[in-house]
Amino acid sequence: MLQPDLHSVLTQTKIALVGLLTLNGLQAGLLGRRVAEATEPIGRGMTAWGGATALLSQVCWWGAVAIGFLNTNR
């Protein structure tokens, strides 16, 4: 069950998505600190950064779930 085919393109893609999700989480922590320390209303740049962070997170999570589902049913 836990013996993934590391030569499979789907498995490699899932590993890349999980790695990207990890990096996204690290930069989301930085964003959270900046928002918490903001003394003025946040601007468009910070709002766009938050939106991009959320979008990337969703793409990575759902992509990894879909690949896991596809690999399980093979």
PDB file of C-alpha atoms in Angstrom:
ATOM      1  CA  MET A   1       0.000   0.000   0.000  1.00  0.00           C
ATOM      2  CA  LEU A   2       2.768   2.474   0.852  1.00  0.00           C
ATOM      3  CA  GLN A   3       5.079   1.506  -1.965  1.00  0.00           C
ATOM      4  CA  PRO A   4       4.649   4.324  -4.493  1.00  0.00           C
ATOM      5  CA  ASP A   5       6.022   3.954  -7.987  1.00  0.00           C
ATOM      6  CA  LEU A   6       8.608   6.746  -7.915  1.00  0.00           C
ATOM      7  CA  HIS A   7       9.073   6.458 -11.675  1.00  0.00           C
ATOM      8  CA  SER A   8       5.430   7.330 -12.327  1.00  0.00           C
ATOM      9  CA  VAL A   9       4.840  10.862 -13.633  1.00  0.00           C
ATOM     10  CA  LEU A  10       1.723  11.137 -11.452  1.00  0.00           C
ATOM     11  CA  THR A  11       3.670  10.240  -8.314  1.00  0.00           C
ATOM     12  CA  GLN A  12       6.445  12.690  -9.183  1.00  0.00           C
ATOM     13  CA  THR A  13       3.842  15.395  -9.789  1.00  0.00           C
ATOM     14  CA  LYS A  14       2.229  14.686  -6.425  1.00  0.00           C
ATOM     15  CA  ILE A  15       5.601  14.916  -4.685  1.00  0.00           C
ATOM     16  CA  ALA A  16       6.228  18.257  -6.417  1.00  0.00           C
ATOM     17  CA  LEU A  17       2.793  19.532  -5.353  1.00  0.00           C
ATOM     18  CA  VAL A  18       3.427  18.554  -1.740  1.00  0.00           C
ATOM     19  CA  GLY A  19       6.843  20.261  -1.835  1.00  0.00           C
ATOM     20  CA  LEU A  20       5.286  23.396  -3.311  1.00  0.00           C
ATOM     21  CA  LEU A  21       2.570  23.266  -0.665  1.00  0.00           C
ATOM     22  CA  THR A  22       5.237  23.141   2.042  1.00  0.00           C
ATOM     23  CA  LEU A  23       7.021  26.185   0.656  1.00  0.00           C
ATOM     24  CA  ASN A  24       3.703  27.978   0.280  1.00  0.00           C
ATOM     25  CA  GLY A  25       2.936  27.266   3.940  1.00  0.00           C
ATOM     26  CA  LEU A  26       6.252  28.746   5.009  1.00  0.00           C
ATOM     27  CA  GLN A  27       5.666  31.960   3.080  1.00  0.00           C
ATOM     28  CA  ALA A  28       2.058  32.055   4.361  1.00  0.00           C
ATOM     29  CA  GLY A  29       3.508  32.228   7.864  1.00  0.00           C
ATOM     30  CA  LEU A  30       5.558  35.242   6.827  1.00  0.00           C
ATOM     31  CA  LEU A  31       2.460  36.838   5.314  1.00  0.00           C
ATOM     32  CA  GLY A  32       0.511  36.190   8.514  1.00  0.00           C
ATOM     33  CA  ARG A  33       3.184  37.898  10.610  1.00  0.00           C
ATOM     34  CA  ARG A  34       3.238  40.913   8.288  1.00  0.00           C
ATOM     35  CA  VAL A  35      -0.532  41.246   8.419  1.00  0.00           C
ATOM     36  CA  ALA A  36      -0.534  40.904  12.220  1.00  0.00           C
ATOM     37  CA  GLU A  37       2.146  43.593  12.542  1.00  0.00           C
ATOM     38  CA  ALA A  38       0.441  45.994  10.121  1.00  0.00           C
ATOM     39  CA  THR A  39      -0.466  49.287  11.758  1.00  0.00           C
ATOM     40  CA  GLU A  40      -2.340  50.609   8.737  1.00  0.00           C
ATOM     41  CA  PRO A  41      -4.953  48.931   6.531  1.00  0.00           C
ATOM     42  CA  ILE A  42      -3.317  46.436   4.227  1.00  0.00           C
ATOM     43  CA  GLY A  43      -3.023  47.427   0.581  1.00  0.00           C
ATOM     44  CA  ARG A  44      -3.680  45.726  -2.701  1.00  0.00           C
ATOM     45  CA  GLY A  45      -0.271  44.077  -2.803  1.00  0.00           C
ATOM     46  CA  MET A  46      -0.733  42.308   0.512  1.00  0.00           C
ATOM     47  CA  THR A  47      -4.300  41.358  -0.422  1.00  0.00           C
ATOM     48  CA  ALA A  48      -3.106  39.938  -3.755  1.00  0.00           C
ATOM     49  CA  TRP A  49      -0.353  38.053  -1.930  1.00  0.00           C
ATOM     50  CA  GLY A  50      -2.967  36.504   0.376  1.00  0.00           C
ATOM     51  CA  GLY A  51      -5.203  35.585  -2.546  1.00  0.00           C
ATOM     52  CA  ALA A  52      -2.337  33.996  -4.460  1.00  0.00           C
ATOM     53  CA  THR A  53      -1.327  32.057  -1.339  1.00  0.00           C
ATOM     54  CA  ALA A  54      -4.841  30.714  -0.878  1.00  0.00           C
ATOM     55  CA  LEU A  55      -5.213  29.834  -4.556  1.00  0.00           C
ATOM     56  CA  LEU A  56      -1.876  28.014  -4.689  1.00  0.00           C
ATOM     57  CA  SER A  57      -2.761  26.123  -1.529  1.00  0.00           C
ATOM     58  CA  GLN A  58      -6.064  24.944  -2.981  1.00  0.00           C
ATOM     59  CA  VAL A  59      -4.487  23.909  -6.294  1.00  0.00           C
ATOM     60  CA  CYS A  60      -1.785  21.904  -4.510  1.00  0.00           C
ATOM     61  CA  TRP A  61      -4.149  20.199  -2.054  1.00  0.00           C
ATOM     62  CA  TRP A  62      -6.780  19.248  -4.616  1.00  0.00           C
ATOM     63  CA  GLY A  63      -4.127  18.214  -7.134  1.00  0.00           C
ATOM     64  CA  ALA A  64      -2.466  15.918  -4.609  1.00  0.00           C
ATOM     65  CA  VAL A  65      -5.833  14.451  -3.582  1.00  0.00           C
ATOM     66  CA  ALA A  66      -6.840  13.830  -7.199  1.00  0.00           C
ATOM     67  CA  ILE A  67      -3.513  12.175  -8.007  1.00  0.00           C
ATOM     68  CA  GLY A  68      -3.777  10.020  -4.899  1.00  0.00           C
ATOM     69  CA  PHE A  69      -7.248   8.943  -5.945  1.00  0.00           C
ATOM     70  CA  LEU A  70      -6.085   8.159  -9.488  1.00  0.00           C
ATOM     71  CA  ASN A  71      -3.061   6.185  -8.251  1.00  0.00           C
ATOM     72  CA  THR A  72      -5.188   4.184  -5.818  1.00  0.00           C
ATOM     73  CA  ASN A  73      -7.629   3.157  -8.519  1.00  0.00           C
ATOM     74  CA  ARG A  74      -4.955   1.929 -10.934  1.00  0.00           C
TER      75      ARG A  74
END
